[in-house]
CSV table of C-alpha atoms in Angstrom, one decimal:
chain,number,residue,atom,x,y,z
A,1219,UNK,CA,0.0,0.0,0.0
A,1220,UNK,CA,1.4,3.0,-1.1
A,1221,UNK,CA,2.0,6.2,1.9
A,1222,UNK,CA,-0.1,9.1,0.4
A,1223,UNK,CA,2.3,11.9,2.2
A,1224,UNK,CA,-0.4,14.6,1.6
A,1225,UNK,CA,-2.2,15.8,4.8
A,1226,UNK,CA,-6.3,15.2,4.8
A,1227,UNK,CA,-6.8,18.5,4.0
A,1228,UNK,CA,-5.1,18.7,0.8
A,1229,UNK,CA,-7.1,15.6,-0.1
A,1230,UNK,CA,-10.2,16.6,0.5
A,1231,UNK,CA,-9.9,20.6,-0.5
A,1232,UNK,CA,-12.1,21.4,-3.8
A,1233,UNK,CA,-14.0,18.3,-3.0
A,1234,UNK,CA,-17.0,20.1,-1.4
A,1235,UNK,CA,-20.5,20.2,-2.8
A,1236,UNK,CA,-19.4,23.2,-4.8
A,1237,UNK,CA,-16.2,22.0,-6.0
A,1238,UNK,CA,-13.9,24.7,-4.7
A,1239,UNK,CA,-13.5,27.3,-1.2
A,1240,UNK,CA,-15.3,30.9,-0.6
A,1241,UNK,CA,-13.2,32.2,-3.9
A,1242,UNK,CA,-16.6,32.9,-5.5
A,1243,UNK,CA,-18.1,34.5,-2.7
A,1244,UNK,CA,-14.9,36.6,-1.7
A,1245,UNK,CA,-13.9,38.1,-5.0
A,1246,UNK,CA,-18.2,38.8,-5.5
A,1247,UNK,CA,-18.3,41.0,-2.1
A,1248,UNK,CA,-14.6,42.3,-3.1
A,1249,UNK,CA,-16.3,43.5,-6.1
A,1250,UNK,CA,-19.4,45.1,-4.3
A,1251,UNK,CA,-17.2,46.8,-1.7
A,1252,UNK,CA,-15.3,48.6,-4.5
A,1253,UNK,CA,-18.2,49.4,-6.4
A,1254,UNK,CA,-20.1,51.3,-4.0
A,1255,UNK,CA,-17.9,54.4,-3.9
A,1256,UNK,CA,-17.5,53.9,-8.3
A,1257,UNK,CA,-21.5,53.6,-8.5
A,1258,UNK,CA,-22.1,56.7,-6.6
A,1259,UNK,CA,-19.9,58.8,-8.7
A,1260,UNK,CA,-21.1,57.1,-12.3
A,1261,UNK,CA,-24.9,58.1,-11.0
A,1262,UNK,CA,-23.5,61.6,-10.4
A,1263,UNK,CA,-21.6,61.8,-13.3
A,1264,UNK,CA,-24.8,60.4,-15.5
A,1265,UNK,CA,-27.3,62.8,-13.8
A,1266,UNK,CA,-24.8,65.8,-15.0
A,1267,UNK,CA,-24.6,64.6,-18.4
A,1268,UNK,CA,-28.4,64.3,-18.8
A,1269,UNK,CA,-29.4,65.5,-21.9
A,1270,UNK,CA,-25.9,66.5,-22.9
A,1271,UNK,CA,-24.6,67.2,-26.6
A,1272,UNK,CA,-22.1,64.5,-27.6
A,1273,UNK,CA,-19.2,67.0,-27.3
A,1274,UNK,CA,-19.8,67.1,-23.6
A,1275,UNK,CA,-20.4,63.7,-23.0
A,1276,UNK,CA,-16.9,62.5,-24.8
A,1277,UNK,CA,-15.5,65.5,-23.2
A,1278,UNK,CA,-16.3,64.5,-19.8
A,1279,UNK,CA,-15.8,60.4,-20.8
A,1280,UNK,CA,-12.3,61.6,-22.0
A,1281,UNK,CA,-10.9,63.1,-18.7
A,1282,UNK,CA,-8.1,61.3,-17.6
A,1283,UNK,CA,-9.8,61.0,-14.2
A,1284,UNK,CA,-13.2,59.8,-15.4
A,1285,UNK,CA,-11.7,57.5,-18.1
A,1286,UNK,CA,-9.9,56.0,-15.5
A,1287,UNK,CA,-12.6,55.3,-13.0
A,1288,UNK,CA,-15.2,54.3,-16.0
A,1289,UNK,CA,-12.7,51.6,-17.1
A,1290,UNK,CA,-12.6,50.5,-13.9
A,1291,UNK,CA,-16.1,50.8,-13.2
A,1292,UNK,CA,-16.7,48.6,-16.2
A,1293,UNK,CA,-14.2,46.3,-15.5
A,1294,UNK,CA,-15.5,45.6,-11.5
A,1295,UNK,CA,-19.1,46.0,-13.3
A,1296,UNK,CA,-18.8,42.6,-15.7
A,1297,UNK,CA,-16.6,40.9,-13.3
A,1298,UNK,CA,-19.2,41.4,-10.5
A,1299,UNK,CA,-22.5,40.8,-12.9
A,1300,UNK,CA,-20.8,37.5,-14.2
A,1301,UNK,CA,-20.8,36.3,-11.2
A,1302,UNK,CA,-24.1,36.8,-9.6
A,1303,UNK,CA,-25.4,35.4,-13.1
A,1304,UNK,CA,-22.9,32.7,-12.8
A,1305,UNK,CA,-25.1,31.9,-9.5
A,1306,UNK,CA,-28.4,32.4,-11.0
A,1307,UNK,CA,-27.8,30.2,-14.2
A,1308,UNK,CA,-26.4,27.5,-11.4
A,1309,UNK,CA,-29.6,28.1,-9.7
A,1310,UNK,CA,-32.4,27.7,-12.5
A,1311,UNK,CA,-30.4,25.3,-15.4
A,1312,UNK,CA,-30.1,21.6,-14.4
A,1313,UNK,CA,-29.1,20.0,-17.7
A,1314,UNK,CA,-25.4,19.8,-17.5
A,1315,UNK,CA,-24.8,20.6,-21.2
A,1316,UNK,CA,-27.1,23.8,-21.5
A,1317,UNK,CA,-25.4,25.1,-18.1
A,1318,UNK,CA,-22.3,24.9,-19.1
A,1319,UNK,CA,-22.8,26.5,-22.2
A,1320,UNK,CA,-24.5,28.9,-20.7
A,1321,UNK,CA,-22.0,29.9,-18.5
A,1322,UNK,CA,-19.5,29.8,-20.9
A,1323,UNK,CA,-21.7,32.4,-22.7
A,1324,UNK,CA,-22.1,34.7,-20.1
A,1325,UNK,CA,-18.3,35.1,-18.8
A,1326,UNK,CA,-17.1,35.3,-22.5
A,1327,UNK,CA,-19.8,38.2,-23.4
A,1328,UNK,CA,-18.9,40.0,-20.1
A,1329,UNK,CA,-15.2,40.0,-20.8
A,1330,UNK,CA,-16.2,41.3,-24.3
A,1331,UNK,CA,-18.2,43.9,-23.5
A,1332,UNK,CA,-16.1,45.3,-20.6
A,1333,UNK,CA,-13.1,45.3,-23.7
A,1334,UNK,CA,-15.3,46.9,-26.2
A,1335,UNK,CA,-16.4,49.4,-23.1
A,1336,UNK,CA,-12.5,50.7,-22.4
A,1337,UNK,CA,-11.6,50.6,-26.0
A,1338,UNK,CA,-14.1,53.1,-26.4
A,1339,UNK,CA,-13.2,55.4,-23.3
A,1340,UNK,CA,-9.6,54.9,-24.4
A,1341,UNK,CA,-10.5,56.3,-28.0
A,1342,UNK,CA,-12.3,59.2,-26.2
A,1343,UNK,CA,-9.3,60.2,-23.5
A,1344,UNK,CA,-6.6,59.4,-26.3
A,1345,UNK,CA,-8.6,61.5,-28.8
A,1346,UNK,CA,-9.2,64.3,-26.9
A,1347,UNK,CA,-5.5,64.7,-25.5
A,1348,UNK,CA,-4.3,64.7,-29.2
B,244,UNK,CA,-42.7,4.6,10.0
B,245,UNK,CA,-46.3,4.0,8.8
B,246,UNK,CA,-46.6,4.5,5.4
B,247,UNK,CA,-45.6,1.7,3.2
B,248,UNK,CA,-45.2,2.9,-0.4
B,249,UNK,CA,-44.9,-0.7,-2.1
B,250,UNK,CA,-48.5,-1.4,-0.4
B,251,UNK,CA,-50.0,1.8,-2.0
B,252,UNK,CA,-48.8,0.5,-5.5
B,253,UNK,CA,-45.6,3.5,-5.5
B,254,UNK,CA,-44.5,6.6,-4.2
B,255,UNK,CA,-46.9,8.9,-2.5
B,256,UNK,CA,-46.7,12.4,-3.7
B,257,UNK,CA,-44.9,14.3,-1.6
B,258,UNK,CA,-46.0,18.1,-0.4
B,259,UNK,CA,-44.3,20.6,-1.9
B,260,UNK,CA,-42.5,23.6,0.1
B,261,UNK,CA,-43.4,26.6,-0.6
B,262,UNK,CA,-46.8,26.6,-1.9
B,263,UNK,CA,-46.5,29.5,-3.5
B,264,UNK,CA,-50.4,30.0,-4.3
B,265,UNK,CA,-50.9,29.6,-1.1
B,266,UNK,CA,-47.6,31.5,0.6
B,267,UNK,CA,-47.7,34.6,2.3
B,268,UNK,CA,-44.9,37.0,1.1
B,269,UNK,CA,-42.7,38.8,3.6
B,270,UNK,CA,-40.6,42.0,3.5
B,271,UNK,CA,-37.7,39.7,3.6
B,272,UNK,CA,-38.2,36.9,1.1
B,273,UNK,CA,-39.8,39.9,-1.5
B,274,UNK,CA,-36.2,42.1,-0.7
B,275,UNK,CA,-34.5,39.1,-1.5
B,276,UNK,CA,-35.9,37.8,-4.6
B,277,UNK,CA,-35.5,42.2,-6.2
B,278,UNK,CA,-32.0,41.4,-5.0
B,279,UNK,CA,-31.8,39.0,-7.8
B,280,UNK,CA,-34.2,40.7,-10.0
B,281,UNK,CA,-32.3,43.9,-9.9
B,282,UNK,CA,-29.0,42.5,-10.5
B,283,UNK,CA,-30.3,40.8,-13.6
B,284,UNK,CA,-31.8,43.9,-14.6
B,285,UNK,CA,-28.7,46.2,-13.9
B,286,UNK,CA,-27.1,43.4,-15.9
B,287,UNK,CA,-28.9,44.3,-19.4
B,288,UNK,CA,-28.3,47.8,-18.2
B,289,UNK,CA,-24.6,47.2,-18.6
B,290,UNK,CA,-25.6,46.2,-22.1
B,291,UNK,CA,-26.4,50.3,-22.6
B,292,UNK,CA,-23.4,51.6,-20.6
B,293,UNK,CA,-21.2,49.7,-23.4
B,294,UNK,CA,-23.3,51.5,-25.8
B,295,UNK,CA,-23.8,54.6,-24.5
B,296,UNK,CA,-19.2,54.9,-24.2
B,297,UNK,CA,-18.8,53.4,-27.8
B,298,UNK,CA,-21.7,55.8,-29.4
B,299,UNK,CA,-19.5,58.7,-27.2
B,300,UNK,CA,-16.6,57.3,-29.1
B,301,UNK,CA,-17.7,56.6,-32.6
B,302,UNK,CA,-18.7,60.3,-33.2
B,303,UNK,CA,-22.0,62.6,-32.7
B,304,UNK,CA,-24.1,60.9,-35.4
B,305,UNK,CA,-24.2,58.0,-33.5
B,306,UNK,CA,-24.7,59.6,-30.4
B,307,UNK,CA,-27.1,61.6,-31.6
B,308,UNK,CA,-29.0,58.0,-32.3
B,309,UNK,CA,-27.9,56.9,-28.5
B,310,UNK,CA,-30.0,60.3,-27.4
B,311,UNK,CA,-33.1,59.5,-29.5
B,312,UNK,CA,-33.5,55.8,-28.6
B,313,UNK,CA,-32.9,56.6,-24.5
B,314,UNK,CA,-34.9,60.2,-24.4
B,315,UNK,CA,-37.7,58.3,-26.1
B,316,UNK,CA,-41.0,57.7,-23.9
B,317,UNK,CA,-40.1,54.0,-23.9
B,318,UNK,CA,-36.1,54.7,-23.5
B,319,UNK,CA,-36.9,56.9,-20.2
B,320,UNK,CA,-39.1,54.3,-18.9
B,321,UNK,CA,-36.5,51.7,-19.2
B,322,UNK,CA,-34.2,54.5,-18.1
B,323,UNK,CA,-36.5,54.6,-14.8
B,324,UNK,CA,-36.3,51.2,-13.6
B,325,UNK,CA,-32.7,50.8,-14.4
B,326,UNK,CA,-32.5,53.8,-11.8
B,327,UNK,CA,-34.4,52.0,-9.0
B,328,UNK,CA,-32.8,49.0,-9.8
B,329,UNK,CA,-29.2,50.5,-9.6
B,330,UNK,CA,-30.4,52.5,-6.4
B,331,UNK,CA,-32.2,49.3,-5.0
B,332,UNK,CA,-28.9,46.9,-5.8
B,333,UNK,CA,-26.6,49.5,-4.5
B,334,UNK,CA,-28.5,50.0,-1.0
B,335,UNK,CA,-29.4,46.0,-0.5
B,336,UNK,CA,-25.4,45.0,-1.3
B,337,UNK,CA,-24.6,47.5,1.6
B,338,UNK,CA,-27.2,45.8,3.8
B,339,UNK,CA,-25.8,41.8,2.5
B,340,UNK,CA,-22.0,43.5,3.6
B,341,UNK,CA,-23.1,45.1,6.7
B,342,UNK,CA,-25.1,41.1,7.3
B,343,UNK,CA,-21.6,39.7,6.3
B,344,UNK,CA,-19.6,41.0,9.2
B,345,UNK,CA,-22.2,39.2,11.3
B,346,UNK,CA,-24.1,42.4,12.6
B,347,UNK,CA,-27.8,43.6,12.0
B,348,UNK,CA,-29.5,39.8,11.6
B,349,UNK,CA,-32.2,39.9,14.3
B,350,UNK,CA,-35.4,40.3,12.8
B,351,UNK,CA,-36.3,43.6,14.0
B,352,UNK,CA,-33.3,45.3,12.2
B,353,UNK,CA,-33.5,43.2,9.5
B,354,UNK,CA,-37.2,44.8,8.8
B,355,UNK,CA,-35.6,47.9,10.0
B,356,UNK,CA,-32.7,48.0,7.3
B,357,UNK,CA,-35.4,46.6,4.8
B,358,UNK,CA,-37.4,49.6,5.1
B,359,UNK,CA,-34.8,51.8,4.8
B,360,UNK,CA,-33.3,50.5,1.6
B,361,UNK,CA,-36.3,51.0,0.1
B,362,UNK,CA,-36.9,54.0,0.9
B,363,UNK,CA,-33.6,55.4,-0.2
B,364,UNK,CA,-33.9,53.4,-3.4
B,365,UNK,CA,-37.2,56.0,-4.0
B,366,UNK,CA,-35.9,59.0,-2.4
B,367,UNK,CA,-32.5,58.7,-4.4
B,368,UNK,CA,-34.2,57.3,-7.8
B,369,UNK,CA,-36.4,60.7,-7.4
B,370,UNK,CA,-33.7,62.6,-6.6
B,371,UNK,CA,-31.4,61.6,-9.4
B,372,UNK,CA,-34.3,62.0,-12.1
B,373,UNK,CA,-35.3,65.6,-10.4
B,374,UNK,CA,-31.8,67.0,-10.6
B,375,UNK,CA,-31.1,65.3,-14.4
B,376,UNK,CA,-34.3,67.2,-15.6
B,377,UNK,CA,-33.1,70.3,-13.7
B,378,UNK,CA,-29.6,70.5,-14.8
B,379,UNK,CA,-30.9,70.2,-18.5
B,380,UNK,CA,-33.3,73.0,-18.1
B,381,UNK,CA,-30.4,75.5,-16.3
């Protein structure tokens, strides 16, 4: 019988009901926590721009300071929504083929859309400094 | 045990749990299901954030399309719950990381903070919408 030299909790960790530790639920609240002080200045920063021509809104988008904290706003945004739809599709979706692709779905579009997101502010702060 | 399922021919069928004809709703199971709902929601709202910077970006004939579709009657109304929802999600995560550290789980503050996210997520969804209007009109 060969000596397995690996302590009992290396052989049982990831072998939970969920398959892995509080990762999930860690980086989801990490997420929330730094989105609170980003969300309150995106809804102050929206309800300024209300109604705005497109020359102030790709003014104010192109700020150094706001493209900076929109990127990161939209980066924290997907991240954070991927997850809690990551949880919801786990939720609802029992057949093992339609979850997955599901899920596969929904982290690839989030990662797509936060890209296509900073492009954009990037083309708007780059733009406007040239 | 009495039952004998073999006897009866197979398995009885079992009650459900929740009936949900039947179920009375509380403050806490309704705030928790808008929880989800809302995130879903802010969700597709992300969908018109991505829109919103790449019309900003791709010059003022497309924004100029981004302002007629969202300052429609339909586009504000959509607008509108995206803001409760945003206000609503925002408030409740505060209350699920305030419940995190352990504190504020008894029932009475539970109801207590229940009441109060929602009526921040009207005061504040009034609030924004009040000011937006304003600003355009100064």
């Amino acid at each position: 019988m060969a000596t397995d030299t690996r302590s009992p909790v290396a052989r049982v960790r990831g072998l939970g009901s969920a398959k892995e530790g509080v990762q999930h639920w860690w980086v989801q609240r990490l997420t929330a926590l730094a989105l609170v002080p980003l969300s309150i200045w995106f809804a102050a920063g929206v309800v300024a721009l209300a109604g705005a021509s497109h020359a102030e809104a790709a003014a104010w988008i192109g700020h150094p300071l706001n493209a900076t904290l929109m990127i990161l706003t939209l980066g924290l945004t997907f991240h954070h929504g991927q997850l809690g739809v990551q949880v919801i599709v786990e939720d609802y979706v029992h057949a093992e083929g339609a979850k997955l692709a599901l899920l596969i779905l929904v982290k690839l579009l989030a990662l797509a859309l936060a890209v296509a997101g900073a492009l954009a502010v990037l083309r708007l702060m780059i733009g406007s400094a040239a | 045990m009495s039952s004998e399922p073999a006897a009866s021919g197979g398995l009885r069928p079992r009650p459900l749990s929740p009936h949900l004809q039947i179920y009375r709703r509380q403050l806490t199971s309704v705030l928790s299901i808008l929880h989800r709902a809302s995130g879903i929601a802010l969700s597709a709202g992300a969908l018109l954030l991505v829109w919103w910077l790449i019309a900003a970006a791709a010059g003022p004939e497309s924004y100029a399309t981004f302002s007629a579709a969202t300052g429609s009657i339909l586009g504000r109304v959509l607008l509108f719950g995206w803001t409760l929802s945003f206000f609503y999600h925002l408030a409740n995560g505060i209350r699920h990381l305030w419940w995190d550290t352990g504190r504020g789980l008894d029932l009475p503050s539970v109801y207590r903070s229940g009441y109060a996210v929602l009526g921040f997520t009207v005061v504040a969804s009034l609030a924004a919408w009040i000011l937006g209007y304003w600003m355009r009109g100064a």
